[in-house]
mmCIF file of C-alpha atoms and ligand atoms in Angstrom:
data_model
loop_
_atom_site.group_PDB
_atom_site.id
_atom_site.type_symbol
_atom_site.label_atom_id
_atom_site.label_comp_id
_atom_site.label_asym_id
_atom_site.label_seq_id
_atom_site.Cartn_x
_atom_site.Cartn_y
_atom_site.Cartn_z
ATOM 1 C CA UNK A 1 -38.778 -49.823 86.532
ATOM 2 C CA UNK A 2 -39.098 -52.105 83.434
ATOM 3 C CA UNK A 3 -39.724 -49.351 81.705
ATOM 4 C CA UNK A 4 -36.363 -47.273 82.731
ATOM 5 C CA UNK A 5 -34.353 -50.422 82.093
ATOM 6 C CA UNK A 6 -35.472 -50.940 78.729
ATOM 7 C CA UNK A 7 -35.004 -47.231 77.710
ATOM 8 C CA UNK A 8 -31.477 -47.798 79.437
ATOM 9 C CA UNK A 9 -30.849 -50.673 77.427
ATOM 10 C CA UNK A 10 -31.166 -48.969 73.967
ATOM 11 C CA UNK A 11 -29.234 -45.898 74.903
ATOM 12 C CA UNK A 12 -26.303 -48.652 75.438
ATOM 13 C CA UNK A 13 -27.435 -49.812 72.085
ATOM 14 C CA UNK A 14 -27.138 -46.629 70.504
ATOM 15 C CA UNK A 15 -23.832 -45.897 72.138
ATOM 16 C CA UNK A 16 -22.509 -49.254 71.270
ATOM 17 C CA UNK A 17 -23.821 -48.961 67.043
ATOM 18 C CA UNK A 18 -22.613 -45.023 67.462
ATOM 19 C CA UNK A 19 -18.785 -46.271 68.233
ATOM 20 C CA UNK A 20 -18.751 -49.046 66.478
ATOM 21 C CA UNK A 21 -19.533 -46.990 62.956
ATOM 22 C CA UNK A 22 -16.952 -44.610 64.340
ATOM 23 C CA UNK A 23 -14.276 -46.848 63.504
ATOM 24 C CA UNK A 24 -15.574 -48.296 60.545
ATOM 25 C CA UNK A 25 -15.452 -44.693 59.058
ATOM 26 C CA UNK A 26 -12.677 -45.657 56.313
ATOM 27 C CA UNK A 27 -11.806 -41.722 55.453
ATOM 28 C CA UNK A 28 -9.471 -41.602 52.749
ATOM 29 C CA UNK A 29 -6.984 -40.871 55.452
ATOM 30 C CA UNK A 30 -7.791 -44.079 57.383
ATOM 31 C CA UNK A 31 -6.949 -46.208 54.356
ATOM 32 C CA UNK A 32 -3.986 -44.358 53.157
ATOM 33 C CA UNK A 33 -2.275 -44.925 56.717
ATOM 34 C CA UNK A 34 -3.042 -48.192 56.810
ATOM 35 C CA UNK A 35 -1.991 -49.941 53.307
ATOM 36 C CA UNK A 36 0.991 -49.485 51.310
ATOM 37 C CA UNK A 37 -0.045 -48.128 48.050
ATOM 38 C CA UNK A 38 0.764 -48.602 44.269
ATOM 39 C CA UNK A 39 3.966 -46.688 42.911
ATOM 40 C CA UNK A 40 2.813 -46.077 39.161
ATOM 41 C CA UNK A 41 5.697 -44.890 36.459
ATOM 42 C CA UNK A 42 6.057 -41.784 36.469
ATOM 43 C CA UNK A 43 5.675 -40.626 40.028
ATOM 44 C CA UNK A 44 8.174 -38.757 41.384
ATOM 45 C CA UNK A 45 10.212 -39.261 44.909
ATOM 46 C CA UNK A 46 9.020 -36.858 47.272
ATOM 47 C CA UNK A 47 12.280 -36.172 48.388
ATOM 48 C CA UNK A 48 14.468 -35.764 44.983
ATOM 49 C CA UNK A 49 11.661 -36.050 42.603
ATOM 50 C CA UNK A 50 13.547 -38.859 40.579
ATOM 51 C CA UNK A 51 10.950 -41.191 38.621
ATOM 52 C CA UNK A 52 10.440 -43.866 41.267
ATOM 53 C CA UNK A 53 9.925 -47.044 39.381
ATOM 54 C CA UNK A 54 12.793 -46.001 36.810
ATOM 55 C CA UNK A 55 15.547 -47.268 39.356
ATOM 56 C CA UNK A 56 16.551 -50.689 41.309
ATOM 57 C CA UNK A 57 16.479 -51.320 44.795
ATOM 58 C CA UNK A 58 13.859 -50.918 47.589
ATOM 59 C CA UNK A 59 11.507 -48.211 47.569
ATOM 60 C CA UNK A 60 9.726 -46.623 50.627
ATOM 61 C CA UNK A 61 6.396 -44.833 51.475
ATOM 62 C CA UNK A 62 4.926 -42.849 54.710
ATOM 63 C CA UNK A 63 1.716 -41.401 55.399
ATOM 64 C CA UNK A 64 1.892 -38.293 57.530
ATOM 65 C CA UNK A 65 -0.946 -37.554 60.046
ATOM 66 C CA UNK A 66 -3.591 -34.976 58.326
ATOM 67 C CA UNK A 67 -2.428 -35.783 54.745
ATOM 68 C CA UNK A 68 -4.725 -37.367 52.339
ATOM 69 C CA UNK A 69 -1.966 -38.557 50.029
ATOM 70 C CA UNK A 70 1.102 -41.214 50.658
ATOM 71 C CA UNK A 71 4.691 -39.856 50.215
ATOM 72 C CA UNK A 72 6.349 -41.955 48.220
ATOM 73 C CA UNK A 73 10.057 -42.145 47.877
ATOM 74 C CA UNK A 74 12.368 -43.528 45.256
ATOM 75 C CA UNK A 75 14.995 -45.507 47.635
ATOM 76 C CA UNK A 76 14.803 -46.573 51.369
ATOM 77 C CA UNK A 77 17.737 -43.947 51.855
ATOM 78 C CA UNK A 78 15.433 -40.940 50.500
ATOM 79 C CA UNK A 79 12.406 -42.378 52.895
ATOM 80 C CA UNK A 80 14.579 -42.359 56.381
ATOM 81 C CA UNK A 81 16.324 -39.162 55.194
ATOM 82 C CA UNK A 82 12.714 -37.432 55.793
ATOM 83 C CA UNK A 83 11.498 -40.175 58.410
ATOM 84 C CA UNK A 84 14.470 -39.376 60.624
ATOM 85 C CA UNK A 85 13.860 -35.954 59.946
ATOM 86 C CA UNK A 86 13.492 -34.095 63.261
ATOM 87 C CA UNK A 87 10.917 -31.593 61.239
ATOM 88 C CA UNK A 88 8.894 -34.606 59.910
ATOM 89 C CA UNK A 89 9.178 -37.770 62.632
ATOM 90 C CA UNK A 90 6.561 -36.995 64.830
ATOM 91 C CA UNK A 91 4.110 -36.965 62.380
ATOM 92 C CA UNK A 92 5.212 -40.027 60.757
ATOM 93 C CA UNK A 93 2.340 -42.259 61.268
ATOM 94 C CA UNK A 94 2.896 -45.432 59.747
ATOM 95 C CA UNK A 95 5.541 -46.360 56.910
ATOM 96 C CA UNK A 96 6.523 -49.056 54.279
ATOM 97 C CA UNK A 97 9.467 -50.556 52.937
ATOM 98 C CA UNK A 98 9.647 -53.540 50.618
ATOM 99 C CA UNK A 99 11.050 -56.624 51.632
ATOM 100 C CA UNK A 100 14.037 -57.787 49.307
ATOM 101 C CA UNK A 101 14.250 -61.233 50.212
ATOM 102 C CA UNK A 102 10.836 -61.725 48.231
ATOM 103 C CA UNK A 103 11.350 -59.304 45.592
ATOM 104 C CA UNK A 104 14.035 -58.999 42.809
ATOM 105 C CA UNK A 105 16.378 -55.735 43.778
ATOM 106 C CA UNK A 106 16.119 -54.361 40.038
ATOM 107 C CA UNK A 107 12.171 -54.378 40.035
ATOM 108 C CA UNK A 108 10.496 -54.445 43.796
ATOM 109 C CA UNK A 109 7.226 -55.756 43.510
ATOM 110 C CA UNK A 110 4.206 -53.223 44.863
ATOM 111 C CA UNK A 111 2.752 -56.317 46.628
ATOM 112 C CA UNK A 112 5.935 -56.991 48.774
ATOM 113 C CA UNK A 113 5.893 -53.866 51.291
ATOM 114 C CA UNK A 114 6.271 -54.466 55.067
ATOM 115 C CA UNK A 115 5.863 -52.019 57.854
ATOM 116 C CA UNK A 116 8.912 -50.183 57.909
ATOM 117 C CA UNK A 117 8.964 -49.690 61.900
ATOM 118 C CA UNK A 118 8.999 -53.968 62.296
ATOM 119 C CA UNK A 119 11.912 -54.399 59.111
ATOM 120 C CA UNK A 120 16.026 -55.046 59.416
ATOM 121 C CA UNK A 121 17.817 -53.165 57.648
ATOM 122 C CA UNK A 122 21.483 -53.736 55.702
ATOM 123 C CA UNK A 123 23.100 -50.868 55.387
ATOM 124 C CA UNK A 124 26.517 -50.191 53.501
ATOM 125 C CA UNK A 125 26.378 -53.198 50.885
ATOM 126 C CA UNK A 126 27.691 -53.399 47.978
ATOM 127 C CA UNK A 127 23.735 -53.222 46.186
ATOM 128 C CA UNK A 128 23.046 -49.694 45.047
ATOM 129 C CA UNK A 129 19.469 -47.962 44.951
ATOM 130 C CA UNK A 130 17.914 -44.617 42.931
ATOM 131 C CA UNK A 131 20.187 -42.762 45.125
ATOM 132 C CA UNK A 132 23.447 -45.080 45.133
ATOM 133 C CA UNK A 133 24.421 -46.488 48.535
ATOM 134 C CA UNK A 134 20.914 -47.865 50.107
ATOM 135 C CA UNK A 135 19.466 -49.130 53.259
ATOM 136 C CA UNK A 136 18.379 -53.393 52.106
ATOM 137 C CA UNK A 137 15.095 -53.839 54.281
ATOM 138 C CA UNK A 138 13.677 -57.152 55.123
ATOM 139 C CA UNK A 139 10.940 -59.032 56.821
ATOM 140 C CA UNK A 140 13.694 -60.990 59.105
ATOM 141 C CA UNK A 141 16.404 -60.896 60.902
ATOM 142 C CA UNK A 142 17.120 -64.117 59.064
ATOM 143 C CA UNK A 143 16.944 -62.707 55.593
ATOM 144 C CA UNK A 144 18.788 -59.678 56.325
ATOM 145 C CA UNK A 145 21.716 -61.505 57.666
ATOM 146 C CA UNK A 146 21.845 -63.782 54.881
ATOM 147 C CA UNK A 147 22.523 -60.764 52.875
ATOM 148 C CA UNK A 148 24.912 -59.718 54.344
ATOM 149 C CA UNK A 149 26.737 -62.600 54.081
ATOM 150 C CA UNK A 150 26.249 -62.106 49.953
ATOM 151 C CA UNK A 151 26.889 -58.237 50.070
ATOM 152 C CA UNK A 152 28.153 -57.465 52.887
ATOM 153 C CA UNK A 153 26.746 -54.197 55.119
ATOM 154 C CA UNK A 154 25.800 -54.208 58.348
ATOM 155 C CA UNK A 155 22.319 -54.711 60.313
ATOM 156 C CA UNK A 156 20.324 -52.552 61.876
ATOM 157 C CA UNK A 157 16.612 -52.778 63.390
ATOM 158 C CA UNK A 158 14.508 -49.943 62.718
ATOM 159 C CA UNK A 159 15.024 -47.948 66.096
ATOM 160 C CA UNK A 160 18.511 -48.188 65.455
ATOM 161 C CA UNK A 161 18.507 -46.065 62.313
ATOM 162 C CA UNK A 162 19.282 -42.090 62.505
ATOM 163 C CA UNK A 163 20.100 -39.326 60.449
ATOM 164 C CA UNK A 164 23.285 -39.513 60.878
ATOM 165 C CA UNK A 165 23.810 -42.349 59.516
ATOM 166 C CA UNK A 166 21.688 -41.905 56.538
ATOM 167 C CA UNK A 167 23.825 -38.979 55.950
ATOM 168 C CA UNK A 168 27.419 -40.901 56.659
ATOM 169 C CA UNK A 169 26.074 -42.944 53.728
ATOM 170 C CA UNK A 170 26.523 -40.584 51.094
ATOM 171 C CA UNK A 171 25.347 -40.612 47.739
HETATM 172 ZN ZN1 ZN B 201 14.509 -39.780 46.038
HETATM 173 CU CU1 CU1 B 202 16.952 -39.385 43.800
#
């Protein structure tokens, strides 16, 4: 009886250690969904395939489910115009936009991206990006509004955003 229950014991052990190193297994998938990632010069928009650091305003990156590289775009207007993409959106699995109110808009920092799906968004201000007319993205509601109030543009939350808007904004 001891015996059995001991035996049981370590097979719940085994189990246990087994799962737990299953998702500890940082494949270079894993880590590519989960962080935003360094834009260096000289890497081009995935989208357009303008040089991404060589123009103002915020930038965006996705990582796609069973890719082993980020996409990285070289405004938030390129980013949603694939994101939103009916080809492309289910396979979205995480995405990043920076957030402006901690960044300067002619140099985004790589240290200031947020998770695109929790950001507000300004769109139609008077603050162009790579592509001319942009979408702003911010951390808060707060931020966003205040600027608005600066730039003007309207807000929108992340589940608000579609293609045909992105398109309506022209470039
Ligand atoms: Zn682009
Ligand atoms: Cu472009």
């Amino acid at each position: 009886m001891n015996k059995l229950t001991n035996c049981f014991r370590l097979l719940i052990a085994l189990v246990l250690t087994g799962l737990l190193l299953g998702c500890n297994e940082d494949t270079p998938e894993k880590l590519a969904a989960q962080t935003a990632v360094k834009i260096e010069s000289g890497e081009e928009c995935h989208l357009c395939g303008m040089i991404i650091t060589n123009y103002p305003g915020p930038k965006g990156q996705l990582y796609e489910r069973g890719r082993t590289q980020t996409h990285k775009f070289c405004s938030t207007r390129d980013m949603f115009a694939y994101l939103l993409d009916p080809e492309n959106t289910h396979n979205i699995q995480t995405a990043y936009v920076h957030d402006m109110a901690v960044t300067p808009w002619d140099h985004p920092d790589d240290e200031t991206y947020i998770d695109a799906r929790k950001a507000w968004y300004v769109v139609g201000s008077n603050k162009k990006g790579a592509m001319g007319p942009t979408l702003g993205s911010f951390a808060t509601e707060k931020n966003a509004k205040a600027f608005t109030e600066i730039n003007g543009g309207q807000l929108y939350t992340f589940a608000q955003l579609d293609l045909e808007l992105i398109s309506s904004m022209g470039f």
